[in-house]
Amino acid sequence: MNQRKNVYQLPAGDTTLEWYGKAVMAMKKRPTKDPTSWNYQAAIHGFNSTLPFWQGVGKTPGRTEKNEFWNQCQHGSWFFLPWHRMYLAYFEQIVAQTIVSLGGPAGWALPFWNYSDSTNPHALTMPPAFTKPGNAANGLWMDGRESNSIDPRYVTLGALDTIPFTGDGRTSPLGFGGPETTFSHSGRTHGELESLPHDMVHVAIGGAMGDPRTAALDPIFWLHHANIDRLWQVWLNKGNNRENPTESAWLDLEFDFHDKTGAKAQMKAANVLDTRNVLSGYTYQGVAPAAPALAPVNLLQRPDFSTPLEIVAATNKQLSLSSARTTVQLKLSPAQRKKENFAAVTAALATPPKTFLHFENITGKGIPPIHDVYLNAPDGGKGRESYYAGSLSFFGVEEASTPSLHQSGSGQHYCLDVTSLMNKLRSLPNWNEQQLDISIDPIRPMAKGTSVKIGRISLYTE
Ligand code: C2O
């Protein structure tokens, strides 16, 4: 049984990262067609030879093999968590075996990067081994990253408070784990944990990490995903009706991989429910491997979404984002206002209805920067922060906008829970019953050739 450790708590003199770097170098030397090579492992997640991070690929497997084993990552789907757990487990085995073949110790386990750890002053910065030295002699370094550190707003863990695993963000709020789908390489609506912090960390680091078709080429990808995988168990351990899906459609869909010997292998969610049973088994430092006995049902929490969402307002034309702030007014019609003005009526309820801001039919090109969304915010100054509604990562937007074998190409859909911000806005003296001002700020300029279009912005309430 392996223990995956917090990368910031590795003891002095620990060689986990040193051996990881050596294994990366060794895996990079293997030909792309070898399933245990660095390129092949990254291509399982996503591959597109036109993207600049794919260099020196050489011969690739034939079409049939590619269709079966490459471009398999599950996003915008309830398979997001189990698929990445399987993917990490095989990868970890391959790295461990490579380390042994290089004369290193047995039992190597992936460390995790807990960027949300407020007790660690360095948590928001990538471990220095990944950035220094900043050259190709360092197996853990990756050229072209936009940033080595992350804004604390992009690693908050509100997702852990969500009880249901599944929600589609349309007829119901988002679920913790993602919407019910079939095989979903580039799904439309990402679940809560996937949206935040997962997607944000990808795009905040940027470069290869900013696009699913190159992300796994960056060695930090694997520490990021070990952390996301850990958070799945942290969520389960919080109990109070937090449960994995029990449907066969989730448990039994098989995914294709190769094991450390290069032999074909299959795995399904039912095989990875307990981390101690995944291949040779692992646990996370500081996390109980199994949820404590279920807490009694607390009726003040809502374990399911019984109330469908109703639309209260929507924009009526497509919006293109640019390198400058984009503002848009959402008109609340009188009839809509009546529905929307539920605060007083529901203040007495234990669980007041929630309000969600949707960004629909988002299509784009390239890797757009993260955009921060504010409601009724003043134009500048520090005060703006208290009007922050959430952010849009656009992780994977180009792929989600492009039809292919593995996805429909219909774009992305974001859903921000703005319940508490809206309640606050309503209590302010300048609250305007007829209009909500939305502003969308890019955190850096759009690179050349990059674009994003939002089909519609809408406000929904339970
Ligand atoms: Cu499949 Cu973090 O991406």
JSON list of C-alpha atoms in Angstrom, two decimals, residues 67-249:
[
{"chain": "A", "resi": 67, "resn": "ASN", "atom": "CA", "xyz": [-9.13, 6.05, -31.14]},
{"chain": "A", "resi": 68, "resn": "GLU", "atom": "CA", "xyz": [-9.20, 3.53, -28.35]},
{"chain": "A", "resi": 69, "resn": "PHE", "atom": "CA", "xyz": [-6.49, 4.87, -26.06]},
{"chain": "A", "resi": 70, "resn": "TRP", "atom": "CA", "xyz": [-5.83, 8.54, -26.81]},
{"chain": "A", "resi": 71, "resn": "ASN", "atom": "CA", "xyz": [-8.02, 11.57, -26.14]},
{"chain": "A", "resi": 72, "resn": "GLN", "atom": "CA", "xyz": [-9.83, 9.67, -23.44]},
{"chain": "A", "resi": 73, "resn": "CYS", "atom": "CA", "xyz": [-9.98, 12.16, -20.52]},
{"chain": "A", "resi": 74, "resn": "GLN", "atom": "CA", "xyz": [-13.46, 12.54, -19.09]},
{"chain": "A", "resi": 75, "resn": "HIS", "atom": "CA", "xyz": [-14.59, 16.12, -18.55]},
{"chain": "A", "resi": 76, "resn": "GLY", "atom": "CA", "xyz": [-17.97, 17.70, -17.91]},
{"chain": "A", "resi": 77, "resn": "SER", "atom": "CA", "xyz": [-19.10, 14.30, -16.72]},
{"chain": "A", "resi": 78, "resn": "TRP", "atom": "CA", "xyz": [-19.73, 12.17, -13.64]},
{"chain": "A", "resi": 79, "resn": "PHE", "atom": "CA", "xyz": [-16.79, 10.10, -14.95]},
{"chain": "A", "resi": 80, "resn": "PHE", "atom": "CA", "xyz": [-14.39, 13.00, -14.33]},
{"chain": "A", "resi": 81, "resn": "LEU", "atom": "CA", "xyz": [-13.33, 11.74, -10.89]},
{"chain": "A", "resi": 82, "resn": "PRO", "atom": "CA", "xyz": [-13.20, 7.97, -11.48]},
{"chain": "A", "resi": 83, "resn": "TRP", "atom": "CA", "xyz": [-11.51, 8.25, -14.91]},
{"chain": "A", "resi": 84, "resn": "HIS", "atom": "CA", "xyz": [-8.72, 10.49, -13.59]},
{"chain": "A", "resi": 85, "resn": "ARG", "atom": "CA", "xyz": [-8.28, 8.14, -10.61]},
{"chain": "A", "resi": 86, "resn": "MET", "atom": "CA", "xyz": [-7.69, 5.22, -12.99]},
{"chain": "A", "resi": 87, "resn": "TYR", "atom": "CA", "xyz": [-5.40, 7.29, -15.19]},
{"chain": "A", "resi": 88, "resn": "LEU", "atom": "CA", "xyz": [-3.25, 8.36, -12.23]},
{"chain": "A", "resi": 89, "resn": "ALA", "atom": "CA", "xyz": [-3.00, 4.83, -10.87]},
{"chain": "A", "resi": 90, "resn": "TYR", "atom": "CA", "xyz": [-1.56, 3.40, -14.09]},
{"chain": "A", "resi": 91, "resn": "PHE", "atom": "CA", "xyz": [0.74, 6.37, -14.52]},
{"chain": "A", "resi": 92, "resn": "GLU", "atom": "CA", "xyz": [2.01, 6.07, -10.95]},
{"chain": "A", "resi": 93, "resn": "GLN", "atom": "CA", "xyz": [2.82, 2.40, -11.53]},
{"chain": "A", "resi": 94, "resn": "ILE", "atom": "CA", "xyz": [4.74, 3.23, -14.69]},
{"chain": "A", "resi": 95, "resn": "VAL", "atom": "CA", "xyz": [6.76, 5.96, -12.96]},
{"chain": "A", "resi": 96, "resn": "ALA", "atom": "CA", "xyz": [7.45, 3.68, -9.97]},
{"chain": "A", "resi": 97, "resn": "GLN", "atom": "CA", "xyz": [8.67, 0.90, -12.22]},
{"chain": "A", "resi": 98, "resn": "THR", "atom": "CA", "xyz": [10.84, 3.33, -14.19]},
{"chain": "A", "resi": 99, "resn": "ILE", "atom": "CA", "xyz": [12.43, 4.54, -10.96]},
{"chain": "A", "resi": 100, "resn": "VAL", "atom": "CA", "xyz": [13.28, 0.99, -9.93]},
{"chain": "A", "resi": 101, "resn": "SER", "atom": "CA", "xyz": [14.77, 0.36, -13.36]},
{"chain": "A", "resi": 102, "resn": "LEU", "atom": "CA", "xyz": [16.97, 3.44, -12.87]},
{"chain": "A", "resi": 103, "resn": "GLY", "atom": "CA", "xyz": [18.25, 2.00, -9.58]},
{"chain": "A", "resi": 104, "resn": "GLY", "atom": "CA", "xyz": [15.93, 3.98, -7.34]},
{"chain": "A", "resi": 105, "resn": "PRO", "atom": "CA", "xyz": [13.78, 2.85, -4.42]},
{"chain": "A", "resi": 106, "resn": "ALA", "atom": "CA", "xyz": [10.62, 0.75, -4.80]},
{"chain": "A", "resi": 107, "resn": "GLY", "atom": "CA", "xyz": [7.20, 2.04, -3.79]},
{"chain": "A", "resi": 108, "resn": "TRP", "atom": "CA", "xyz": [7.31, 5.51, -5.33]},
{"chain": "A", "resi": 109, "resn": "ALA", "atom": "CA", "xyz": [3.96, 7.27, -4.91]},
{"chain": "A", "resi": 110, "resn": "LEU", "atom": "CA", "xyz": [2.67, 10.46, -6.44]},
{"chain": "A", "resi": 111, "resn": "PRO", "atom": "CA", "xyz": [2.77, 13.39, -4.05]},
{"chain": "A", "resi": 112, "resn": "PHE", "atom": "CA", "xyz": [-0.15, 15.83, -4.07]},
{"chain": "A", "resi": 113, "resn": "TRP", "atom": "CA", "xyz": [-0.12, 19.62, -4.29]},
{"chain": "A", "resi": 114, "resn": "ASN", "atom": "CA", "xyz": [-2.61, 21.05, -1.82]},
{"chain": "A", "resi": 115, "resn": "TYR", "atom": "CA", "xyz": [-2.82, 24.64, -3.07]},
{"chain": "A", "resi": 116, "resn": "SER", "atom": "CA", "xyz": [-5.83, 25.28, -0.83]},
{"chain": "A", "resi": 117, "resn": "ASP", "atom": "CA", "xyz": [-3.92, 24.69, 2.41]},
{"chain": "A", "resi": 118, "resn": "SER", "atom": "CA", "xyz": [-4.22, 27.97, 4.30]},
{"chain": "A", "resi": 119, "resn": "THR", "atom": "CA", "xyz": [-1.79, 26.74, 6.98]},
{"chain": "A", "resi": 120, "resn": "ASN", "atom": "CA", "xyz": [1.01, 26.60, 4.39]},
{"chain": "A", "resi": 121, "resn": "PRO", "atom": "CA", "xyz": [2.35, 30.02, 3.38]},
{"chain": "A", "resi": 122, "resn": "HIS", "atom": "CA", "xyz": [3.78, 28.50, 0.16]},
{"chain": "A", "resi": 123, "resn": "ALA", "atom": "CA", "xyz": [0.65, 26.55, -0.80]},
{"chain": "A", "resi": 124, "resn": "LEU", "atom": "CA", "xyz": [-0.30, 28.78, -3.73]},
{"chain": "A", "resi": 125, "resn": "THR", "atom": "CA", "xyz": [3.09, 28.45, -5.37]},
{"chain": "A", "resi": 126, "resn": "MET", "atom": "CA", "xyz": [4.19, 25.44, -7.34]},
{"chain": "A", "resi": 127, "resn": "PRO", "atom": "CA", "xyz": [6.86, 23.45, -5.42]},
{"chain": "A", "resi": 128, "resn": "PRO", "atom": "CA", "xyz": [10.25, 24.96, -6.36]},
{"chain": "A", "resi": 129, "resn": "ALA", "atom": "CA", "xyz": [11.54, 21.66, -7.76]},
{"chain": "A", "resi": 130, "resn": "PHE", "atom": "CA", "xyz": [9.18, 22.23, -10.70]},
{"chain": "A", "resi": 131, "resn": "THR", "atom": "CA", "xyz": [10.55, 25.65, -11.54]},
{"chain": "A", "resi": 132, "resn": "LYS", "atom": "CA", "xyz": [14.22, 25.60, -10.54]},
{"chain": "A", "resi": 133, "resn": "PRO", "atom": "CA", "xyz": [16.35, 25.18, -12.47]},
{"chain": "A", "resi": 134, "resn": "GLY", "atom": "CA", "xyz": [14.18, 26.57, -15.24]},
{"chain": "A", "resi": 135, "resn": "ASN", "atom": "CA", "xyz": [15.68, 24.57, -18.05]},
{"chain": "A", "resi": 136, "resn": "ALA", "atom": "CA", "xyz": [15.41, 21.26, -19.84]},
{"chain": "A", "resi": 137, "resn": "ALA", "atom": "CA", "xyz": [17.93, 19.63, -17.52]},
{"chain": "A", "resi": 138, "resn": "ASN", "atom": "CA", "xyz": [15.18, 19.64, -14.91]},
{"chain": "A", "resi": 139, "resn": "GLY", "atom": "CA", "xyz": [12.69, 16.87, -15.67]},
{"chain": "A", "resi": 140, "resn": "LEU", "atom": "CA", "xyz": [10.00, 18.64, -13.64]},
{"chain": "A", "resi": 141, "resn": "TRP", "atom": "CA", "xyz": [10.29, 21.97, -15.44]},
{"chain": "A", "resi": 142, "resn": "MET", "atom": "CA", "xyz": [7.98, 22.85, -18.29]},
{"chain": "A", "resi": 143, "resn": "ASP", "atom": "CA", "xyz": [8.50, 25.61, -20.79]},
{"chain": "A", "resi": 144, "resn": "GLY", "atom": "CA", "xyz": [5.73, 28.13, -21.46]},
{"chain": "A", "resi": 145, "resn": "ARG", "atom": "CA", "xyz": [3.85, 28.20, -18.14]},
{"chain": "A", "resi": 146, "resn": "GLU", "atom": "CA", "xyz": [2.06, 31.52, -17.64]},
{"chain": "A", "resi": 147, "resn": "SER", "atom": "CA", "xyz": [2.45, 31.50, -13.88]},
{"chain": "A", "resi": 148, "resn": "ASN", "atom": "CA", "xyz": [3.95, 29.45, -11.09]},
{"chain": "A", "resi": 149, "resn": "SER", "atom": "CA", "xyz": [1.43, 30.56, -8.53]},
{"chain": "A", "resi": 150, "resn": "ILE", "atom": "CA", "xyz": [-2.32, 30.82, -8.20]},
{"chain": "A", "resi": 151, "resn": "ASP", "atom": "CA", "xyz": [-4.70, 33.49, -6.95]},
{"chain": "A", "resi": 152, "resn": "PRO", "atom": "CA", "xyz": [-6.36, 32.25, -3.72]},
{"chain": "A", "resi": 153, "resn": "ARG", "atom": "CA", "xyz": [-9.81, 32.88, -5.21]},
{"chain": "A", "resi": 154, "resn": "TYR", "atom": "CA", "xyz": [-9.18, 30.10, -7.71]},
{"chain": "A", "resi": 155, "resn": "VAL", "atom": "CA", "xyz": [-8.56, 27.37, -5.14]},
{"chain": "A", "resi": 156, "resn": "THR", "atom": "CA", "xyz": [-11.52, 27.77, -2.79]},
{"chain": "A", "resi": 157, "resn": "LEU", "atom": "CA", "xyz": [-13.28, 24.57, -1.78]},
{"chain": "A", "resi": 158, "resn": "GLY", "atom": "CA", "xyz": [-16.99, 25.42, -1.80]},
{"chain": "A", "resi": 159, "resn": "ALA", "atom": "CA", "xyz": [-17.50, 22.24, -3.84]},
{"chain": "A", "resi": 160, "resn": "LEU", "atom": "CA", "xyz": [-17.00, 20.18, -0.67]},
{"chain": "A", "resi": 161, "resn": "ASP", "atom": "CA", "xyz": [-20.24, 21.64, 0.73]},
{"chain": "A", "resi": 162, "resn": "THR", "atom": "CA", "xyz": [-22.27, 20.26, -2.16]},
{"chain": "A", "resi": 163, "resn": "ILE", "atom": "CA", "xyz": [-24.15, 17.12, -1.17]},
{"chain": "A", "resi": 164, "resn": "PRO", "atom": "CA", "xyz": [-25.30, 15.51, -4.45]},
{"chain": "A", "resi": 165, "resn": "PHE", "atom": "CA", "xyz": [-22.62, 13.93, -6.63]},
{"chain": "A", "resi": 166, "resn": "THR", "atom": "CA", "xyz": [-24.55, 14.60, -9.81]},
{"chain": "A", "resi": 167, "resn": "GLY", "atom": "CA", "xyz": [-26.26, 17.70, -11.14]},
{"chain": "A", "resi": 168, "resn": "ASP", "atom": "CA", "xyz": [-26.44, 19.10, -14.62]},
{"chain": "A", "resi": 169, "resn": "GLY", "atom": "CA", "xyz": [-26.34, 22.82, -13.87]},
{"chain": "A", "resi": 170, "resn": "ARG", "atom": "CA", "xyz": [-29.43, 23.28, -16.02]},
{"chain": "A", "resi": 171, "resn": "THR", "atom": "CA", "xyz": [-32.47, 21.61, -14.49]},
{"chain": "A", "resi": 172, "resn": "SER", "atom": "CA", "xyz": [-30.61, 21.40, -11.19]},
{"chain": "A", "resi": 173, "resn": "PRO", "atom": "CA", "xyz": [-27.58, 23.07, -9.67]},
{"chain": "A", "resi": 174, "resn": "LEU", "atom": "CA", "xyz": [-24.18, 21.58, -10.41]},
{"chain": "A", "resi": 175, "resn": "GLY", "atom": "CA", "xyz": [-23.30, 18.44, -8.50]},
{"chain": "A", "resi": 176, "resn": "PHE", "atom": "CA", "xyz": [-19.97, 17.79, -6.78]},
{"chain": "A", "resi": 177, "resn": "GLY", "atom": "CA", "xyz": [-18.81, 15.23, -9.32]},
{"chain": "A", "resi": 178, "resn": "GLY", "atom": "CA", "xyz": [-20.44, 16.34, -12.59]},
{"chain": "A", "resi": 179, "resn": "PRO", "atom": "CA", "xyz": [-23.47, 15.67, -14.77]},
{"chain": "A", "resi": 180, "resn": "GLU", "atom": "CA", "xyz": [-24.66, 12.22, -15.74]},
{"chain": "A", "resi": 181, "resn": "THR", "atom": "CA", "xyz": [-23.27, 11.46, -19.19]},
{"chain": "A", "resi": 182, "resn": "THR", "atom": "CA", "xyz": [-22.07, 8.64, -21.36]},
{"chain": "A", "resi": 183, "resn": "PHE", "atom": "CA", "xyz": [-18.38, 8.65, -22.41]},
{"chain": "A", "resi": 184, "resn": "SER", "atom": "CA", "xyz": [-17.63, 12.38, -22.31]},
{"chain": "A", "resi": 185, "resn": "HIS", "atom": "CA", "xyz": [-14.27, 13.53, -23.55]},
{"chain": "A", "resi": 186, "resn": "SER", "atom": "CA", "xyz": [-15.06, 17.22, -23.62]},
{"chain": "A", "resi": 187, "resn": "GLY", "atom": "CA", "xyz": [-18.39, 17.72, -21.90]},
{"chain": "A", "resi": 188, "resn": "ARG", "atom": "CA", "xyz": [-20.41, 20.89, -21.81]},
{"chain": "A", "resi": 189, "resn": "THR", "atom": "CA", "xyz": [-20.97, 21.48, -18.08]},
{"chain": "A", "resi": 190, "resn": "HIS", "atom": "CA", "xyz": [-18.27, 20.77, -15.55]},
{"chain": "A", "resi": 191, "resn": "GLY", "atom": "CA", "xyz": [-19.16, 19.62, -12.02]},
{"chain": "A", "resi": 192, "resn": "GLU", "atom": "CA", "xyz": [-18.34, 21.75, -9.00]},
{"chain": "A", "resi": 193, "resn": "LEU", "atom": "CA", "xyz": [-14.98, 20.27, -8.03]},
{"chain": "A", "resi": 194, "resn": "GLU", "atom": "CA", "xyz": [-14.00, 20.14, -11.67]},
{"chain": "A", "resi": 195, "resn": "SER", "atom": "CA", "xyz": [-14.89, 23.81, -12.16]},
{"chain": "A", "resi": 196, "resn": "LEU", "atom": "CA", "xyz": [-13.24, 25.01, -8.97]},
{"chain": "A", "resi": 197, "resn": "PRO", "atom": "CA", "xyz": [-10.43, 24.47, -8.16]},
{"chain": "A", "resi": 198, "resn": "HIS", "atom": "CA", "xyz": [-9.62, 21.95, -10.91]},
{"chain": "A", "resi": 199, "resn": "ASP", "atom": "CA", "xyz": [-10.15, 24.01, -14.07]},
{"chain": "A", "resi": 200, "resn": "MET", "atom": "CA", "xyz": [-8.88, 27.20, -12.48]},
{"chain": "A", "resi": 201, "resn": "VAL", "atom": "CA", "xyz": [-5.55, 25.66, -11.51]},
{"chain": "A", "resi": 202, "resn": "HIS", "atom": "CA", "xyz": [-5.07, 24.43, -15.08]},
{"chain": "A", "resi": 203, "resn": "VAL", "atom": "CA", "xyz": [-5.65, 27.80, -16.68]},
{"chain": "A", "resi": 204, "resn": "ALA", "atom": "CA", "xyz": [-3.93, 29.81, -13.94]},
{"chain": "A", "resi": 205, "resn": "ILE", "atom": "CA", "xyz": [-0.71, 27.87, -14.60]},
{"chain": "A", "resi": 206, "resn": "GLY", "atom": "CA", "xyz": [-1.37, 27.97, -18.31]},
{"chain": "A", "resi": 207, "resn": "GLY", "atom": "CA", "xyz": [0.95, 26.94, -21.11]},
{"chain": "A", "resi": 208, "resn": "ALA", "atom": "CA", "xyz": [0.56, 23.20, -21.68]},
{"chain": "A", "resi": 209, "resn": "MET", "atom": "CA", "xyz": [-1.58, 22.96, -18.53]},
{"chain": "A", "resi": 210, "resn": "GLY", "atom": "CA", "xyz": [-4.07, 25.40, -20.05]},
{"chain": "A", "resi": 211, "resn": "ASP", "atom": "CA", "xyz": [-5.44, 22.92, -22.60]},
{"chain": "A", "resi": 212, "resn": "PRO", "atom": "CA", "xyz": [-6.59, 19.31, -22.04]},
{"chain": "A", "resi": 213, "resn": "ARG", "atom": "CA", "xyz": [-4.80, 18.28, -25.24]},
{"chain": "A", "resi": 214, "resn": "THR", "atom": "CA", "xyz": [-1.40, 19.20, -23.77]},
{"chain": "A", "resi": 215, "resn": "ALA", "atom": "CA", "xyz": [-1.99, 19.37, -19.99]},
{"chain": "A", "resi": 216, "resn": "ALA", "atom": "CA", "xyz": [-0.53, 16.02, -19.02]},
{"chain": "A", "resi": 217, "resn": "LEU", "atom": "CA", "xyz": [2.80, 16.92, -20.68]},
{"chain": "A", "resi": 218, "resn": "ASP", "atom": "CA", "xyz": [3.51, 19.14, -17.67]},
{"chain": "A", "resi": 219, "resn": "PRO", "atom": "CA", "xyz": [4.80, 17.09, -14.71]},
{"chain": "A", "resi": 220, "resn": "ILE", "atom": "CA", "xyz": [2.83, 19.31, -12.29]},
{"chain": "A", "resi": 221, "resn": "PHE", "atom": "CA", "xyz": [-0.41, 17.99, -13.87]},
{"chain": "A", "resi": 222, "resn": "TRP", "atom": "CA", "xyz": [-0.06, 14.74, -11.92]},
{"chain": "A", "resi": 223, "resn": "LEU", "atom": "CA", "xyz": [0.37, 16.42, -8.53]},
{"chain": "A", "resi": 224, "resn": "HIS", "atom": "CA", "xyz": [-2.62, 18.63, -9.28]},
{"chain": "A", "resi": 225, "resn": "HIS", "atom": "CA", "xyz": [-4.75, 15.60, -10.08]},
{"chain": "A", "resi": 226, "resn": "ALA", "atom": "CA", "xyz": [-3.53, 13.68, -7.04]},
{"chain": "A", "resi": 227, "resn": "ASN", "atom": "CA", "xyz": [-4.94, 16.58, -5.04]},
{"chain": "A", "resi": 228, "resn": "ILE", "atom": "CA", "xyz": [-8.26, 16.54, -6.89]},
{"chain": "A", "resi": 229, "resn": "ASP", "atom": "CA", "xyz": [-8.44, 12.79, -6.34]},
{"chain": "A", "resi": 230, "resn": "ARG", "atom": "CA", "xyz": [-7.72, 13.34, -2.64]},
{"chain": "A", "resi": 231, "resn": "LEU", "atom": "CA", "xyz": [-10.52, 15.90, -2.42]},
{"chain": "A", "resi": 232, "resn": "TRP", "atom": "CA", "xyz": [-12.97, 13.28, -3.67]},
{"chain": "A", "resi": 233, "resn": "GLN", "atom": "CA", "xyz": [-12.20, 11.23, -0.51]},
{"chain": "A", "resi": 234, "resn": "VAL", "atom": "CA", "xyz": [-12.25, 14.35, 1.67]},
{"chain": "A", "resi": 235, "resn": "TRP", "atom": "CA", "xyz": [-15.74, 15.08, 0.35]},
{"chain": "A", "resi": 236, "resn": "LEU", "atom": "CA", "xyz": [-16.98, 11.52, 1.04]},
{"chain": "A", "resi": 237, "resn": "ASN", "atom": "CA", "xyz": [-15.55, 11.68, 4.55]},
{"chain": "A", "resi": 238, "resn": "LYS", "atom": "CA", "xyz": [-17.70, 14.72, 5.30]},
{"chain": "A", "resi": 239, "resn": "GLY", "atom": "CA", "xyz": [-20.66, 12.31, 5.25]},
{"chain": "A", "resi": 240, "resn": "ASN", "atom": "CA", "xyz": [-24.14, 13.72, 5.72]},
{"chain": "A", "resi": 241, "resn": "ASN", "atom": "CA", "xyz": [-25.54, 12.07, 2.59]},
{"chain": "A", "resi": 242, "resn": "ARG", "atom": "CA", "xyz": [-22.47, 12.56, 0.43]},
{"chain": "A", "resi": 243, "resn": "GLU", "atom": "CA", "xyz": [-22.39, 9.42, -1.69]},
{"chain": "A", "resi": 244, "resn": "ASN", "atom": "CA", "xyz": [-21.03, 8.17, -4.97]},
{"chain": "A", "resi": 245, "resn": "PRO", "atom": "CA", "xyz": [-23.52, 7.25, -7.69]},
{"chain": "A", "resi": 246, "resn": "THR", "atom": "CA", "xyz": [-24.88, 3.71, -7.42]},
{"chain": "A", "resi": 247, "resn": "GLU", "atom": "CA", "xyz": [-26.18, 3.40, -10.99]},
{"chain": "A", "resi": 248, "resn": "SER", "atom": "CA", "xyz": [-24.67, 0.72, -13.16]},
{"chain": "A", "resi": 249, "resn": "ALA", "atom": "CA", "xyz": [-24.27, 3.32, -15.93]}
]
